[in-house]
């Protein structure tokens, strides 16, 4: 039973991290119907920025909690800036082009960012310091779930709540929902669509950066390639839940997290990624729109 | 006369919304029939149901191709519908923009051609013959429609009116017995509409293809149609000859609103 | 833009607690990004100007150079002959090393043409193309290892395995639209690679299979030198075969159906084209070529392991198709030669190869979505109703 619980909670942690990244995919897709392939890279850059900041600050001798907060904030700012720039360079000029073009441009951007970090930094795995202290009250449960996991799950929950609030109740949230329904109409009613898209990219990148910092301190190491794998998995999660739908992305992430956790725990750890893709293929075959996606009708 | 298309009690639900409600319609061989109604009345949905794009919720769609048995075609795939002899055009032009005009028409021949992969590679005699026949035939259709000057032009470079005509040409290439035209005159100027009027009559008279069309241009509808069906809110509110429809109270009410006395 | 470049400036080494401050990079990046953004703005403006001009109904003055060359028989034929001659004598003029590189490039030409059927003609974005390539390579490797089958026996088998897997994957994903298709094929590609990596009993895991025999000529044993030259001519012949094949297909009933499918699925179906069947043929045929390419790859390197079949391989092939010009045979050939040969000859910059690919993809899409050589459709000529084809 403990083993089951451990796997369950492990899946929850994984799912939370996927959810943080998947949100960016789903929001961007909801608004401009583009798979932002570079999203995983944004997340990787977030983790790298955090690592750099942490290293610098540690050498200056600050205390850990302050470092964590500062690193997190700076990572979020930088990732957002990258997200914004990527959109301006690679996607905006292709707003009216065929979707295949934009998609290929996105792949190109992903390739570029990955190698940019590879060249500017290093191709080795870098150890990422775990700055989250072990909470004392967690002591009795430590064999099942670590403090880092708790922090991850809680942070994810908080981010979700903020995001839901942002989208449901603020002006920009309303504008986002309008844009995703009908871009032209939103424009006609005075929504600055370009700004909405920029904001979407910034918010998506920010959540990805939070995810990046968290997962890096969870796994303990990063390299230039982590973004791609995590990105693809998060995308799988977003598709599972029904891309374009925010609750769908969260649900899909947990489904994926649990699938991986249980499959590796009970069957074999070699095929971890295979399970992730298999479940994707199966779900898409039986429910092409994803778990919560609405099946779309093409207007003729 | 036996109708070539007979639609009975057709209903279509989108979630909770009933887009078509218990609709009946029939087309007799050699007729030009118009389907009219205010915007959003369900006309295009009706077309989509017949051509297999949406499976209807209830009702029957029966076709009787000339010289063949009556068949029910509910819910079969769009390409099968076309194979059975129903061809359509689209309200918002849907050509293949990066193919030439001729190729667009040749695509229409697709389902009447047999060549497979092997044929394409080996270019055996029957394949070459078939290709030649199709090119010839496509060109003839384009001549009839009046587009033979544009043969090698990309479809996307055609003027608007010509694109609408190309859609008709492409549909004719599938060798249909019934042509479904969805707002063929939309966006045309009066002069172009007049040409279209002649063209449609010509298709009926010379090619022997019956026509069912959706149209908002009343002048065109009145000039062309043998019979008119009027729908509103997914329900049929009237049917009859142009003269009958003109004086039908229900129709006038649907178009002009409640308050006006006819 | 300035804000986004700390990664260039600071390089940390957490293990040894060293921070390198690379201020000189900052200056470089600053100057560089300023210049690039100026050029970028200028290009965007020019492009906008171009579209506005096109919208105003003015036609561009002349067709692009390459198309003019291709249309003009007087330039085209001698050019073709020179290329052919050059291709024939190449292995005797240049070193083995060069020939080897060209063989690789030719394999990519083949793969590019195969993927071109799927992406360029039928418009189905396949990111798992490498899976079929791997299937072909392992088919040869395993059959050779276990049963000693020769290259010529396995070539058709490899192609057949490619087709089989293409159909196998094709069936479930046919219902999916563009983006979903891309991600599922990507997933499929990864599944195949992971299985090869982990199923030790079957595929010998990450260490791969070595000492696969090279193709033999009438059972003769050849020196490595001779084998490479032989391989080179096999490649040339197969490429010609591929070009012939794709060219014939493009202008056939099926080729037209693929293009129509790419242009507008709904209209395509309404014109009586069986969507599922058409997609499946495109998928299967593309996979067939990947399978063949795989066999050739295994025969050339005499060694296969899963590391050769990562997602990046798929993306390089995709780059070839996109950069060269989707749907255009000449384009794909040019694309393959540029993308494979350039990095080989610019060894000094080899680190930047993938970086450059990325930039190239973005720039091509933004400024020249049609690729270097855009697709030319066949021209038919008519005199009255009697027609003659050009």
Tab-separated table of C-alpha atoms in Angstrom, chain B residues 13-254:
chain	number	residue	atom	x	y	z
B	13	UNK	CA	-29.302	18.543	-34.012
B	14	UNK	CA	-26.160	20.321	-32.921
B	15	UNK	CA	-26.019	19.584	-29.229
B	16	UNK	CA	-29.308	20.987	-28.015
B	17	UNK	CA	-29.880	23.130	-31.047
B	18	UNK	CA	-32.186	21.844	-33.731
B	19	UNK	CA	-30.772	23.269	-36.944
B	20	UNK	CA	-33.122	21.377	-39.222
B	21	UNK	CA	-36.566	20.331	-38.195
B	22	UNK	CA	-38.574	17.739	-40.073
B	23	UNK	CA	-37.730	18.995	-43.520
B	24	UNK	CA	-39.144	17.540	-46.722
B	25	UNK	CA	-37.862	18.333	-50.170
B	26	UNK	CA	-37.748	16.721	-53.550
B	27	UNK	CA	-36.175	17.418	-56.914
B	28	UNK	CA	-37.581	15.956	-60.106
B	29	UNK	CA	-35.319	15.157	-63.039
B	30	UNK	CA	-34.627	18.207	-65.179
B	31	UNK	CA	-35.760	20.715	-62.602
B	32	UNK	CA	-34.048	23.736	-61.172
B	33	UNK	CA	-35.119	23.966	-57.552
B	34	UNK	CA	-34.204	26.794	-55.210
B	35	UNK	CA	-33.904	26.666	-51.451
B	36	UNK	CA	-34.293	30.079	-49.893
B	37	UNK	CA	-34.665	31.505	-46.437
B	38	UNK	CA	-33.242	34.153	-44.131
B	39	UNK	CA	-29.644	33.917	-42.946
B	40	UNK	CA	-29.113	31.119	-40.474
B	41	UNK	CA	-32.255	29.291	-41.528
B	42	UNK	CA	-30.321	26.060	-41.985
B	43	UNK	CA	-29.884	26.007	-45.753
B	44	UNK	CA	-26.181	25.198	-45.806
B	45	UNK	CA	-26.666	22.662	-43.015
B	46	UNK	CA	-29.231	21.023	-45.253
B	47	UNK	CA	-26.640	20.777	-48.025
B	48	UNK	CA	-24.076	19.419	-45.618
B	49	UNK	CA	-26.473	16.699	-44.510
B	50	UNK	CA	-27.259	15.642	-48.036
B	51	UNK	CA	-23.627	15.574	-49.117
B	52	UNK	CA	-22.524	13.526	-46.142
B	53	UNK	CA	-20.505	16.133	-44.276
B	54	UNK	CA	-22.853	15.819	-41.280
B	55	UNK	CA	-24.804	12.667	-40.607
B	56	UNK	CA	-28.427	13.755	-40.119
B	57	UNK	CA	-30.070	13.039	-36.765
B	58	UNK	CA	-33.322	11.794	-38.251
B	59	UNK	CA	-34.980	11.313	-41.591
B	60	UNK	CA	-34.202	9.819	-44.950
B	61	UNK	CA	-32.295	11.025	-47.954
B	62	UNK	CA	-33.167	8.990	-51.035
B	63	UNK	CA	-31.637	9.345	-54.438
B	64	UNK	CA	-32.690	7.802	-57.718
B	65	UNK	CA	-29.992	8.254	-60.337
B	66	UNK	CA	-31.432	8.100	-63.852
B	67	UNK	CA	-31.902	4.497	-64.877
B	68	UNK	CA	-30.945	3.155	-61.467
B	69	UNK	CA	-32.623	2.021	-58.293
B	70	UNK	CA	-33.525	4.288	-55.391
B	71	UNK	CA	-30.943	4.334	-52.619
B	72	UNK	CA	-30.826	5.743	-49.125
B	73	UNK	CA	-27.664	7.778	-48.643
B	74	UNK	CA	-27.899	8.865	-45.003
B	75	UNK	CA	-24.541	9.157	-43.308
B	76	UNK	CA	-22.362	7.822	-46.082
B	77	UNK	CA	-19.053	9.593	-46.632
B	78	UNK	CA	-18.932	12.749	-48.759
B	79	UNK	CA	-16.758	11.115	-51.385
B	80	UNK	CA	-19.254	8.258	-51.756
B	81	UNK	CA	-22.078	10.755	-52.169
B	82	UNK	CA	-20.137	12.380	-54.980
B	83	UNK	CA	-19.488	9.009	-56.539
B	84	UNK	CA	-23.230	8.355	-56.551
B	85	UNK	CA	-23.747	11.474	-58.624
B	86	UNK	CA	-24.377	14.417	-56.317
B	87	UNK	CA	-21.874	17.259	-56.724
B	88	UNK	CA	-21.753	20.498	-54.812
B	89	UNK	CA	-20.133	23.899	-54.622
B	90	UNK	CA	-19.351	25.837	-51.472
B	91	UNK	CA	-20.699	29.090	-50.138
B	92	UNK	CA	-17.232	30.327	-49.210
B	93	UNK	CA	-15.251	29.347	-52.272
B	94	UNK	CA	-13.156	26.265	-51.621
B	95	UNK	CA	-10.950	25.744	-54.627
B	96	UNK	CA	-7.493	24.255	-54.532
B	97	UNK	CA	-5.666	27.582	-54.675
B	98	UNK	CA	-2.197	26.345	-55.605
B	99	UNK	CA	-3.321	24.142	-58.440
B	100	UNK	CA	-4.040	25.320	-61.927
B	101	UNK	CA	-7.560	25.828	-63.180
B	102	UNK	CA	-7.311	22.742	-65.337
B	103	UNK	CA	-6.018	20.626	-62.491
B	104	UNK	CA	-8.881	21.774	-60.332
B	105	UNK	CA	-11.272	20.415	-62.902
B	106	UNK	CA	-9.208	17.263	-63.323
B	107	UNK	CA	-9.576	16.593	-59.608
B	108	UNK	CA	-13.292	16.526	-60.226
B	109	UNK	CA	-12.731	13.571	-62.527
B	110	UNK	CA	-10.891	11.685	-59.822
B	111	UNK	CA	-13.697	9.379	-58.813
B	112	UNK	CA	-14.422	8.488	-62.431
B	113	UNK	CA	-10.817	7.459	-63.037
B	114	UNK	CA	-9.207	4.124	-62.336
B	115	UNK	CA	-5.428	4.567	-62.575
B	116	UNK	CA	-3.530	3.331	-59.546
B	117	UNK	CA	0.025	3.721	-58.345
B	118	UNK	CA	1.358	1.149	-60.769
B	119	UNK	CA	-0.379	2.840	-63.650
B	120	UNK	CA	1.117	6.157	-62.668
B	121	UNK	CA	4.624	4.739	-62.607
B	122	UNK	CA	4.523	2.506	-65.647
B	123	UNK	CA	2.377	4.835	-67.717
B	124	UNK	CA	0.766	1.962	-69.530
B	125	UNK	CA	-1.574	2.535	-72.378
B	126	UNK	CA	-4.837	2.670	-70.537
B	127	UNK	CA	-3.428	5.202	-68.086
B	128	UNK	CA	-2.188	7.492	-70.834
B	129	UNK	CA	-5.519	7.173	-72.612
B	130	UNK	CA	-7.367	7.956	-69.450
B	131	UNK	CA	-5.225	10.999	-68.718
B	132	UNK	CA	-5.716	12.295	-72.226
B	133	UNK	CA	-9.420	11.761	-72.045
B	134	UNK	CA	-9.612	13.610	-68.747
B	135	UNK	CA	-7.535	16.543	-69.955
B	136	UNK	CA	-9.696	16.793	-73.052
B	137	UNK	CA	-12.882	16.515	-71.088
B	138	UNK	CA	-11.779	19.067	-68.501
B	139	UNK	CA	-10.918	21.505	-71.196
B	140	UNK	CA	-14.323	21.089	-72.749
B	141	UNK	CA	-16.016	21.769	-69.448
B	142	UNK	CA	-13.915	24.893	-69.006
B	143	UNK	CA	-14.937	26.051	-72.457
B	144	UNK	CA	-18.591	25.618	-71.624
B	145	UNK	CA	-18.179	27.549	-68.422
B	146	UNK	CA	-16.176	30.215	-70.231
B	147	UNK	CA	-12.884	29.780	-68.428
B	148	UNK	CA	-10.785	28.326	-71.218
B	149	UNK	CA	-8.523	31.376	-71.250
B	150	UNK	CA	-7.349	30.654	-67.734
B	151	UNK	CA	-6.459	26.976	-68.125
B	152	UNK	CA	-2.926	27.176	-66.748
B	153	UNK	CA	-3.526	29.975	-64.281
B	154	UNK	CA	-3.367	29.188	-60.563
B	155	UNK	CA	-6.866	29.052	-59.163
B	156	UNK	CA	-5.986	31.626	-56.509
B	157	UNK	CA	-5.143	34.194	-59.169
B	158	UNK	CA	-8.572	34.144	-60.777
B	159	UNK	CA	-10.987	37.021	-60.340
B	160	UNK	CA	-13.756	36.359	-57.838
B	161	UNK	CA	-16.532	35.707	-60.301
B	162	UNK	CA	-14.347	33.303	-62.263
B	163	UNK	CA	-13.547	31.399	-59.067
B	164	UNK	CA	-17.256	30.838	-58.480
B	165	UNK	CA	-17.618	29.535	-62.009
B	166	UNK	CA	-14.598	27.299	-61.581
B	167	UNK	CA	-16.285	25.717	-58.589
B	168	UNK	CA	-19.213	24.872	-60.806
B	169	UNK	CA	-16.877	23.492	-63.476
B	170	UNK	CA	-15.129	21.340	-60.913
B	171	UNK	CA	-18.419	19.991	-59.635
B	172	UNK	CA	-19.594	19.243	-63.177
B	173	UNK	CA	-16.438	17.230	-63.770
B	174	UNK	CA	-17.604	14.647	-61.256
B	175	UNK	CA	-20.310	13.737	-63.748
B	176	UNK	CA	-23.316	14.347	-61.504
B	177	UNK	CA	-27.009	13.997	-62.183
B	178	UNK	CA	-27.776	16.629	-59.573
B	179	UNK	CA	-25.740	19.740	-58.873
B	180	UNK	CA	-26.009	21.451	-55.505
B	181	UNK	CA	-25.013	25.104	-55.714
B	182	UNK	CA	-24.517	27.004	-52.462
B	183	UNK	CA	-25.037	30.720	-53.162
B	184	UNK	CA	-23.440	30.705	-56.600
B	185	UNK	CA	-24.129	34.397	-57.142
B	186	UNK	CA	-22.814	35.667	-53.812
B	187	UNK	CA	-20.524	38.608	-54.345
B	188	UNK	CA	-21.191	38.861	-58.072
B	189	UNK	CA	-22.158	42.096	-59.802
B	190	UNK	CA	-25.450	42.269	-61.726
B	191	UNK	CA	-23.739	41.627	-65.014
B	192	UNK	CA	-21.967	38.505	-63.725
B	193	UNK	CA	-25.206	37.312	-62.170
B	194	UNK	CA	-26.928	37.564	-65.516
B	195	UNK	CA	-24.229	35.408	-67.094
B	196	UNK	CA	-24.609	32.931	-64.266
B	197	UNK	CA	-28.338	32.786	-64.904
B	198	UNK	CA	-27.673	31.771	-68.501
B	199	UNK	CA	-24.973	29.336	-67.480
B	200	UNK	CA	-27.167	27.491	-65.002
B	201	UNK	CA	-29.987	27.170	-67.498
B	202	UNK	CA	-27.508	25.917	-70.045
B	203	UNK	CA	-26.213	23.264	-67.659
B	204	UNK	CA	-29.748	22.028	-67.141
B	205	UNK	CA	-30.776	22.148	-70.796
B	206	UNK	CA	-27.629	20.973	-72.529
B	207	UNK	CA	-26.025	18.692	-69.949
B	208	UNK	CA	-29.227	17.343	-68.516
B	209	UNK	CA	-28.090	17.981	-64.957
B	210	UNK	CA	-30.780	18.895	-62.462
B	211	UNK	CA	-29.990	21.685	-60.061
B	212	UNK	CA	-30.721	22.473	-56.437
B	213	UNK	CA	-29.474	25.856	-55.376
B	214	UNK	CA	-29.345	28.081	-52.337
B	215	UNK	CA	-29.486	31.738	-53.220
B	216	UNK	CA	-30.244	35.117	-51.751
B	217	UNK	CA	-30.520	37.018	-55.005
B	218	UNK	CA	-34.305	36.918	-55.493
B	219	UNK	CA	-34.194	38.123	-59.054
B	220	UNK	CA	-31.991	35.171	-59.972
B	221	UNK	CA	-34.093	32.735	-57.977
B	222	UNK	CA	-37.331	33.884	-59.575
B	223	UNK	CA	-35.852	33.757	-63.056
B	224	UNK	CA	-34.272	30.331	-62.692
B	225	UNK	CA	-36.408	28.149	-60.521
B	226	UNK	CA	-39.160	25.804	-61.438
B	227	UNK	CA	-40.018	25.399	-57.805
B	228	UNK	CA	-38.924	27.081	-54.617
B	229	UNK	CA	-38.686	25.774	-51.049
B	230	UNK	CA	-38.588	28.300	-48.226
B	231	UNK	CA	-37.090	27.445	-44.842
B	232	UNK	CA	-36.932	29.436	-41.654
B	233	UNK	CA	-35.546	28.269	-38.297
B	234	UNK	CA	-34.860	24.876	-39.831
B	235	UNK	CA	-38.500	24.354	-40.790
B	236	UNK	CA	-40.083	24.441	-44.186
B	237	UNK	CA	-42.568	27.304	-44.276
B	238	UNK	CA	-43.589	27.209	-47.921
B	239	UNK	CA	-43.083	25.573	-51.263
B	240	UNK	CA	-44.312	26.248	-54.755
B	241	UNK	CA	-43.685	28.000	-58.026
B	242	UNK	CA	-42.020	31.406	-58.033
B	243	UNK	CA	-45.386	33.100	-58.534
B	244	UNK	CA	-46.913	31.280	-55.573
B	245	UNK	CA	-43.981	32.065	-53.323
B	246	UNK	CA	-44.057	35.739	-54.178
B	247	UNK	CA	-47.523	36.058	-52.707
B	248	UNK	CA	-47.131	33.671	-49.810
B	249	UNK	CA	-47.915	35.378	-46.510
B	250	UNK	CA	-45.697	33.142	-44.402
B	251	UNK	CA	-42.724	33.865	-46.635
B	252	UNK	CA	-43.216	37.586	-46.523
B	253	UNK	CA	-43.524	37.413	-42.782
B	254	UNK	CA	-40.322	35.449	-42.446
